[in-house]
Short mmCIF file of C-alpha atoms in Angstrom, two decimals:
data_model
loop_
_atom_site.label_atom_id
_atom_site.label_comp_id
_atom_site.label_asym_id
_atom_site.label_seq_id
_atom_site.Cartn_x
_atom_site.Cartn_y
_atom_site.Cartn_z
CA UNK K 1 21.86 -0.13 -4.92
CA UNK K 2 20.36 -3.56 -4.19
CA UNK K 3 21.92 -3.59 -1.10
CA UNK K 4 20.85 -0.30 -0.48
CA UNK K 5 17.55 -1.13 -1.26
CA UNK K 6 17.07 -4.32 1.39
CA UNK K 7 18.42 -2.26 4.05
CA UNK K 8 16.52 0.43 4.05
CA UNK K 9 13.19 -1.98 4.16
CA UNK K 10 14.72 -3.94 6.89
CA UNK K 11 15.60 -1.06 8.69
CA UNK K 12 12.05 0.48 8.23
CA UNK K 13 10.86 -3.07 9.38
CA UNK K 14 12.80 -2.22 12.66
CA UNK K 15 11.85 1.34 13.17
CA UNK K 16 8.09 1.49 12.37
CA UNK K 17 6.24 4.61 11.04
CA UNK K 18 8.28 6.92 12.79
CA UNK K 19 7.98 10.87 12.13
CA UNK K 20 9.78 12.02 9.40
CA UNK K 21 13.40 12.98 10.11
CA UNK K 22 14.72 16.44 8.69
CA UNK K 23 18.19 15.41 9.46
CA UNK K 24 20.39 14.23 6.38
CA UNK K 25 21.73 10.70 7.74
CA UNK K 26 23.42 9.29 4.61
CA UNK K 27 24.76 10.96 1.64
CA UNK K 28 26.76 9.77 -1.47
CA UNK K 29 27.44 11.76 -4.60
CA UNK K 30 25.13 9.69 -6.63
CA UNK K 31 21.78 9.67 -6.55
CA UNK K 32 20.59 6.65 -4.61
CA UNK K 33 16.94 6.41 -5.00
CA UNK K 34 15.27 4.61 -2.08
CA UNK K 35 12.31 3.04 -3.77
CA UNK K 36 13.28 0.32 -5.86
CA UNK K 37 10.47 -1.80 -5.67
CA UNK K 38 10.10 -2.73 -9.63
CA UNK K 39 14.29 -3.11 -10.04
CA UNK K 40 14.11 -5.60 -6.81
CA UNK K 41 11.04 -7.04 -7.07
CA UNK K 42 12.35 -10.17 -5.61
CA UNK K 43 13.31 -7.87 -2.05
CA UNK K 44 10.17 -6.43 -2.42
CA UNK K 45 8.62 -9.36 -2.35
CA UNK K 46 10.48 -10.56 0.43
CA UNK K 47 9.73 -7.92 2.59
CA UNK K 48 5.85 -8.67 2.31
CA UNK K 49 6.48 -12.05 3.30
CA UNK K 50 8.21 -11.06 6.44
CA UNK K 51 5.39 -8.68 7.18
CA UNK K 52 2.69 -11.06 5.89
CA UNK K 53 1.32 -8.47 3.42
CA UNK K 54 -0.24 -10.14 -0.06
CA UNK K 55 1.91 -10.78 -2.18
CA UNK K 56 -0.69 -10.37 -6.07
CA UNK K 57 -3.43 -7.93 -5.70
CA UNK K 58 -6.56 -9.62 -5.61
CA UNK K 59 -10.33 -8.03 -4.99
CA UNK K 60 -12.79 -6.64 -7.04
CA UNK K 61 -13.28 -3.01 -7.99
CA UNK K 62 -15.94 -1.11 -7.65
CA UNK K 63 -16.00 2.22 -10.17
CA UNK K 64 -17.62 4.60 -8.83
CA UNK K 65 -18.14 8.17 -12.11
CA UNK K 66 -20.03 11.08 -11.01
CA UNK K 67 -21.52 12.62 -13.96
CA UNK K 68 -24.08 14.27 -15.95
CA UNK K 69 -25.00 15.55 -19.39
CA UNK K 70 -21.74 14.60 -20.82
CA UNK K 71 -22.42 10.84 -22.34
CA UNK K 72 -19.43 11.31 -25.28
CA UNK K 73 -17.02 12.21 -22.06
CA UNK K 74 -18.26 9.59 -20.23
CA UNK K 75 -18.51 6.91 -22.85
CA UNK K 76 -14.69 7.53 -23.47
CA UNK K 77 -13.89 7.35 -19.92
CA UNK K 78 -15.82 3.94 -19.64
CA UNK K 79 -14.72 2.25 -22.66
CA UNK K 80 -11.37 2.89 -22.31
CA UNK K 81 -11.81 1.78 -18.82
CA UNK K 82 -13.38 -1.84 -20.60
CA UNK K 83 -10.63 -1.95 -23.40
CA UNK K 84 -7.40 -0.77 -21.85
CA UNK K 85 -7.80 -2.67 -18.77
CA UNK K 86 -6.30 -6.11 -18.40
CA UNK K 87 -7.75 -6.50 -14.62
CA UNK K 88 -11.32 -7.73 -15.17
CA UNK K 89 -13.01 -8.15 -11.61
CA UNK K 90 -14.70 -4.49 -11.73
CA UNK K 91 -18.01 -3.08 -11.64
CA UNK K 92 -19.00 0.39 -13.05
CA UNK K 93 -21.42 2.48 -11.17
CA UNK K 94 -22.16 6.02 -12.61
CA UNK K 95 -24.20 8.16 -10.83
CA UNK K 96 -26.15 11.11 -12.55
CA UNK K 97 -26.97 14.09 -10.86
CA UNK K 98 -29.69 15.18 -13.05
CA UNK K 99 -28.90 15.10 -17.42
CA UNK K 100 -31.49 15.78 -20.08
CA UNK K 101 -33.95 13.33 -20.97
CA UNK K 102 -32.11 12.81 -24.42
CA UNK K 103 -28.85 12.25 -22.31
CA UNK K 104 -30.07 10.09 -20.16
CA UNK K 105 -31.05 7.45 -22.94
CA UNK K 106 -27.85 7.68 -24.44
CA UNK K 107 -26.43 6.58 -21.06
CA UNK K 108 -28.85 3.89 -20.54
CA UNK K 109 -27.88 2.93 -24.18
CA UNK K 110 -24.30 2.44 -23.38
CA UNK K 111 -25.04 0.59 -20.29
CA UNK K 112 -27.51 -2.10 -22.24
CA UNK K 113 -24.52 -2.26 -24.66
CA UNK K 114 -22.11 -3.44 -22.05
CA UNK K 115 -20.82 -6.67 -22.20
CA UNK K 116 -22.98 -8.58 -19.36
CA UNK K 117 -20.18 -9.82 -17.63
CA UNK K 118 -19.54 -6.27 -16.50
CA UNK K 119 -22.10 -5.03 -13.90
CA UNK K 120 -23.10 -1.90 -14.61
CA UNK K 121 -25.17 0.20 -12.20
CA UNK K 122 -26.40 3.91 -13.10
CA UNK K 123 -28.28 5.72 -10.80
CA UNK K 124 -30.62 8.98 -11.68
CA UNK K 125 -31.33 11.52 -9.55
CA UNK K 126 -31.33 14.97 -9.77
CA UNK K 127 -29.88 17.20 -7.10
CA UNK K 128 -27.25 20.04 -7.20
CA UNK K 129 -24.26 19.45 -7.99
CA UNK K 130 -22.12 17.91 -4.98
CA UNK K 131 -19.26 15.59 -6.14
CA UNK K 132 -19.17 13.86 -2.27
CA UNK K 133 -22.78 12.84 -1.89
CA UNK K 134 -22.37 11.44 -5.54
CA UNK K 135 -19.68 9.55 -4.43
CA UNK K 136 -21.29 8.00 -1.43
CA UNK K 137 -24.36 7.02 -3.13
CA UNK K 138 -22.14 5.27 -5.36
CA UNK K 139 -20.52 3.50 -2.84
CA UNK K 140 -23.23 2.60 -1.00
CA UNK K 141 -24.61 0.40 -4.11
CA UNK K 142 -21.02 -1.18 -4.22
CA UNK K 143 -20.17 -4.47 -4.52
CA UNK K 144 -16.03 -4.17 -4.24
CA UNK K 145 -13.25 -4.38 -2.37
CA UNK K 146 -12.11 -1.77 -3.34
CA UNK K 147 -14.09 1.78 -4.44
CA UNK K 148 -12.09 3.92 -6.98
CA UNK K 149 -13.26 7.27 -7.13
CA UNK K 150 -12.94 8.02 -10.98
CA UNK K 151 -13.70 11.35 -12.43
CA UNK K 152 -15.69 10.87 -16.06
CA UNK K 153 -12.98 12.75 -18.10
CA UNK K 154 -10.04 10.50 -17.08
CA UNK K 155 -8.62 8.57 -19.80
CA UNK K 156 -7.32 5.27 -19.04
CA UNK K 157 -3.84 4.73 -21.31
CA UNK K 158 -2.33 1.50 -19.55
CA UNK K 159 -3.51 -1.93 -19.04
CA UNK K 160 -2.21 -2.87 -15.52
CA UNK K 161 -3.83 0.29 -13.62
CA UNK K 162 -5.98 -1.23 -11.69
CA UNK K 163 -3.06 -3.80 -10.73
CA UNK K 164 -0.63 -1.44 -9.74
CA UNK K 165 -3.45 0.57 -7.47
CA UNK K 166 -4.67 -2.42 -5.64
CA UNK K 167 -1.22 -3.68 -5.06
CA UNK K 168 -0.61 -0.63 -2.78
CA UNK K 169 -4.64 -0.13 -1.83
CA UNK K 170 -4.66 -4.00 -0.59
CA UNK K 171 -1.87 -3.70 2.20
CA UNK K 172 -3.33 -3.01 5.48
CA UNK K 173 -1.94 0.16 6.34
CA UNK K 174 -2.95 1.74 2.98
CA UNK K 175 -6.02 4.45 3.04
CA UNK K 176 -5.87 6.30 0.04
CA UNK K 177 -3.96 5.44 -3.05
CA UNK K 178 -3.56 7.69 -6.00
CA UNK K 179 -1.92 8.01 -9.32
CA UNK K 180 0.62 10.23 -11.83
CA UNK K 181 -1.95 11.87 -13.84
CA UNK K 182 -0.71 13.77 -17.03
CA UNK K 183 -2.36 16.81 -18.82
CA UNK K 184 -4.02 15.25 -22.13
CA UNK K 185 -1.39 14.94 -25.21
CA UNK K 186 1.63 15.84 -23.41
CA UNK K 187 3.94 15.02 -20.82
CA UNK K 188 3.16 17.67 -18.13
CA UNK K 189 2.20 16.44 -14.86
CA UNK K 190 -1.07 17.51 -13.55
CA UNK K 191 -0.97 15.29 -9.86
CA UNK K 192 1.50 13.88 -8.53
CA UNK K 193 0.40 13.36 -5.03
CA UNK K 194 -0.76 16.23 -2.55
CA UNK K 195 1.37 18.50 -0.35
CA UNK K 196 0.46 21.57 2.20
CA UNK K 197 2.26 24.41 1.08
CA UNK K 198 1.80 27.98 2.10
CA UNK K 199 -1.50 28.54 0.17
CA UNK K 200 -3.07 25.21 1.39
CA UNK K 201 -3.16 21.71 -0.46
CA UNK K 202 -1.64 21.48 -3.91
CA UNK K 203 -0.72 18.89 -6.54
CA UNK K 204 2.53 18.42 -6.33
CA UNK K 205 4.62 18.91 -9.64
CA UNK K 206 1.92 20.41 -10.72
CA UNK K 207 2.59 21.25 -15.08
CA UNK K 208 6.23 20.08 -14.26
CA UNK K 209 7.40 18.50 -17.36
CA UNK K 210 7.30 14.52 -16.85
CA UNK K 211 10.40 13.76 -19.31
CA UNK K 212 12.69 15.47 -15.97
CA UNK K 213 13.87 13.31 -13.00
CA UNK K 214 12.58 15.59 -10.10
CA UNK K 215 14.02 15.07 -6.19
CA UNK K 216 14.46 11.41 -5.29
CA UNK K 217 12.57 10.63 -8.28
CA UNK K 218 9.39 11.64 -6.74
CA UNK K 219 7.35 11.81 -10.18
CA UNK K 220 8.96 7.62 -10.73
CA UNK K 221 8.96 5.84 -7.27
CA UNK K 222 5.99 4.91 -5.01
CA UNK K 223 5.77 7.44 -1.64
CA UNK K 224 3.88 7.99 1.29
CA UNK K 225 2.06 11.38 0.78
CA UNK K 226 -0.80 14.05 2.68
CA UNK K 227 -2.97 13.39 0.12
CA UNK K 228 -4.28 12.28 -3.11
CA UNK K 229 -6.64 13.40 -5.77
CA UNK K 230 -10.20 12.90 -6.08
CA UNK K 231 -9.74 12.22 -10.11
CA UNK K 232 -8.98 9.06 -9.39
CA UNK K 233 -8.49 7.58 -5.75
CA UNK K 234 -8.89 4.10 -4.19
CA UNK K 235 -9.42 2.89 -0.98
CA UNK K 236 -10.43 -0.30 0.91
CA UNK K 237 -14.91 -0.27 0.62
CA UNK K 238 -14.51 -0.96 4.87
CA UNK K 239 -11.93 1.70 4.87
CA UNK K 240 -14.47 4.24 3.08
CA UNK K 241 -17.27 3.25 5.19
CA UNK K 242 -15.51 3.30 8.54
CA UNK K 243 -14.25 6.88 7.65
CA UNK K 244 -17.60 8.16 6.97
CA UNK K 245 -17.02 8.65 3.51
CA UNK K 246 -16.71 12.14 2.03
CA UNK K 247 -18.01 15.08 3.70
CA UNK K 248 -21.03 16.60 1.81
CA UNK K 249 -20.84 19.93 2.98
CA UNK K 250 -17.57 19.90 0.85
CA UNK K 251 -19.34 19.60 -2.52
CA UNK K 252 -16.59 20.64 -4.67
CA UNK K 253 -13.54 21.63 -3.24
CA UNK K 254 -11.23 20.05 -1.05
CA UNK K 255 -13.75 16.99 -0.30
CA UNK K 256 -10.76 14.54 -1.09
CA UNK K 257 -7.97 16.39 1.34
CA UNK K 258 -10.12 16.09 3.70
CA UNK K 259 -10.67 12.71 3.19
CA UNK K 260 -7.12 11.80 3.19
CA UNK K 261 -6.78 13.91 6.01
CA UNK K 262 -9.57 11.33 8.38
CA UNK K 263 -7.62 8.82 6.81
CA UNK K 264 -4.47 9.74 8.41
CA UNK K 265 -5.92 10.37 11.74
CA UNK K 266 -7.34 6.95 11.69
CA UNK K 267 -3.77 5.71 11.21
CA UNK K 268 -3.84 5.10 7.61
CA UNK K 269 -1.30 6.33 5.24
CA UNK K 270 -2.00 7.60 1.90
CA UNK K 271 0.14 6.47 -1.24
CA UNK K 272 1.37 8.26 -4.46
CA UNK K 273 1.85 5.38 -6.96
CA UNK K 274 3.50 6.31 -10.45
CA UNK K 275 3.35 2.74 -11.83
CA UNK K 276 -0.20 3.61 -13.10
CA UNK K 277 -0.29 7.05 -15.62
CA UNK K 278 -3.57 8.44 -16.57
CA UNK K 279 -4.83 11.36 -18.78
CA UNK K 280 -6.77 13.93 -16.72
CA UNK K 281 -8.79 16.41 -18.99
CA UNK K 282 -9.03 18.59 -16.12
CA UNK K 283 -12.53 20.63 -15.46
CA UNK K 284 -13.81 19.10 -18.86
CA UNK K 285 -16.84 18.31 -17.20
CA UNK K 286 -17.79 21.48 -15.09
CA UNK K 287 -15.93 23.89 -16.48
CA UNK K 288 -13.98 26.43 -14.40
CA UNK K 289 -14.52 28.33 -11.01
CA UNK K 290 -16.62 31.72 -11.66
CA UNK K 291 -19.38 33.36 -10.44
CA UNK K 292 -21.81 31.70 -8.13
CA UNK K 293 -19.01 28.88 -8.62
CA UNK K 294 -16.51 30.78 -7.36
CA UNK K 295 -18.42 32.29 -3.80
CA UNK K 296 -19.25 28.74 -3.63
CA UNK K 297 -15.68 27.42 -3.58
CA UNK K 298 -14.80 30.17 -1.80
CA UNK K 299 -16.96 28.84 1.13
CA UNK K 300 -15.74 25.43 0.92
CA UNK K 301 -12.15 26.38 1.31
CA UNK K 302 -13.41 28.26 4.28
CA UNK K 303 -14.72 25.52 5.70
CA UNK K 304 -12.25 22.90 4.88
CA UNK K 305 -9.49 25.72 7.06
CA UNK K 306 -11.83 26.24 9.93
CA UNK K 307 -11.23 22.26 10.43
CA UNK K 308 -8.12 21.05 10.08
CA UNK K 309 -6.18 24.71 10.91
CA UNK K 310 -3.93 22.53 13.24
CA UNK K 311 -3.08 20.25 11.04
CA UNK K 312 -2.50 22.96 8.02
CA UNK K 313 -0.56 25.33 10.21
CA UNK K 314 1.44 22.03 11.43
CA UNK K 315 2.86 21.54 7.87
CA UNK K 316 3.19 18.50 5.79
CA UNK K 317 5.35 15.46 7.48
CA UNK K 318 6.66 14.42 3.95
CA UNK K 319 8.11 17.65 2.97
CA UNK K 320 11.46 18.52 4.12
CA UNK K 321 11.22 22.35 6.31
CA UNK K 322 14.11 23.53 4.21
CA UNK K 323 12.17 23.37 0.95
CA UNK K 324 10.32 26.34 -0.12
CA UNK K 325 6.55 26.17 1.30
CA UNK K 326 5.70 28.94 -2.27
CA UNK K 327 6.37 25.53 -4.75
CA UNK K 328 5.41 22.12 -4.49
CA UNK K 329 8.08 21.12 -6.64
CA UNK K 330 10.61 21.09 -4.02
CA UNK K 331 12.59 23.93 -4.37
CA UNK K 332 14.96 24.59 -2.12
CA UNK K 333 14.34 28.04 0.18
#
């Protein structure tokens, strides 16, 4: 396996970012798993030294937590942000579309409560709800290196998150870099990276069961991937910027494919990282699509087909054409 392991990166060294071959080139009765970068660590390491990547992830953070009239979601999202977290160079910058008066002091509350050596920025402003133009205001009062789009109802349940996110957000070629995010209380996986099937984006994995090694370990290893989640993404502050940020007339749905999506048409690739597991209370927040909601998304997906039909009806470059394009678990047609 070791050996395995440091040819494979050499011979990616060699070949570049070619396309994705559908071919089966090697093949043993075992299951070989490709990415062994926390076994090896020490060919891991020597593979960024060849290519002159960092070796520690360094930078500061820059949280950026759309939210309103939720301040009990929110506080847990932030504390546990402050108390689970061993990497300390962050900044937290919530942006409020628009809570009560009552809410709004309980957020200014919490902020005042802070320990100082966290910045703490919290902007007010009330608009309708659009989840991209929150998250470029935030970013535009960043101070980072990095800007880690974090939804208000994710729970943070490991210390070196923020480690294992800019080790893979740091490296030149990196756009977006997500996370394995599990449903609250259990072990079912709610993202696991984004794929195109034949109803459009998905979460891959998507309320698989966690405790089960699925294809080439995709829900353990580190992969290159279409896309990632919104919950919780990071990306180089230049590399937002340059991209032009989310698109607003997205305001709900699909706002972060299609950011992954620039992102790989500037030449960036987009990384799944399990080494950092969150809990996702999923639509705690806004509740679910109906209604007016529901047109609305409808719209949005519209809109988000209308652009990138060519690159929808082209398929997804990291999932093999003899998988079933129904699942995004990989099952075979």
């Amino acid at each position: 396996r070791r050996n395995l392991y440091d040819f494979v990166l050499k011979a990616v060294e060699i070949a570049g970012s070619a396309d994705h071959i559908d071919s089966v080139l090697f093949h043993r009765r075992s299951i070989e798993p490709w990415g062994q970068e926390e076994r090896f660590d020490d060919l891991k390491r020597a593979a960024y030294g060849r290519r002159g990547w960092p070796l520690r992830p360094r930078g500061k953070v820059s949280v950026v937590i759309p939210s309103k009239d939720n301040p009990g979601v929110l506080s847990d999202c932030i504390h546990s942000v402050m108390e689970a977290s061993t990497w300390q160079d962050f900044e937290i910058i919530v942006v409020d579309n628009g809570s009560s008066a009552k809410n709004r002091e309980r957020i200014e509350r919490m902020r005042d409560m802070l320990r100082p050596e966290h910045r703490f920025l919290y902007h007010y402003e009330p608009m309708e709800f659009n989840f991209s133009r929150m998250c470029n205001i935030g970013v535009s009062m960043a101070s980072g290196d990095y800007v880690l789009l974090l939804n208000d109802d994710i729970e943070i349940t490991q210390e070196d998150w923020l480690e294992k996110m800019v080790e893979k957000a740091q490296l030149p070629h990196v756009g977006a870099v997500g996370v394995k995010l599990l449903y609250p209380a259990s072990r079912a996986i709610q993202h696991a990276g984004i794929t195109n099937i034949r109803l459009g984006p998905a979460h891959k994995l998507q309320f698989r069961d966690d405790r089960t090694d699925y294809y080439f370990l995709r829900n353990r290893l580190a992969f290159d991937v279409l896309g990632v989640t919104g919950a919780c993404l990071m990306v180089k502050k230049e590399v937002y910027e340059k991209s032009g940020g989310l698109n607003e007339d997205l305001r709900v749905a699909f706002n972060d494919v299609d950011f992954c999506l620039k992102l790989r048409r500037k030449g960036y690739l987009n990384i799944f990282t399990p080494f950092a597991e969150l809990y996702h209370y999923e639509s705690k927040t806004r509740g679910m699509e109906e209604g007016e909601k529901m047109k609305r998304f409808q719209h949005e997906v519209d809109l988000f087909r209308t652009k990138w039909k060519a690159d929808l009806d082209a398929g997804d470059p990291y999932f093999n054409p003899n998988f079933s394009l129904d699942y995004s678990d990989y099952t075979i047609k």
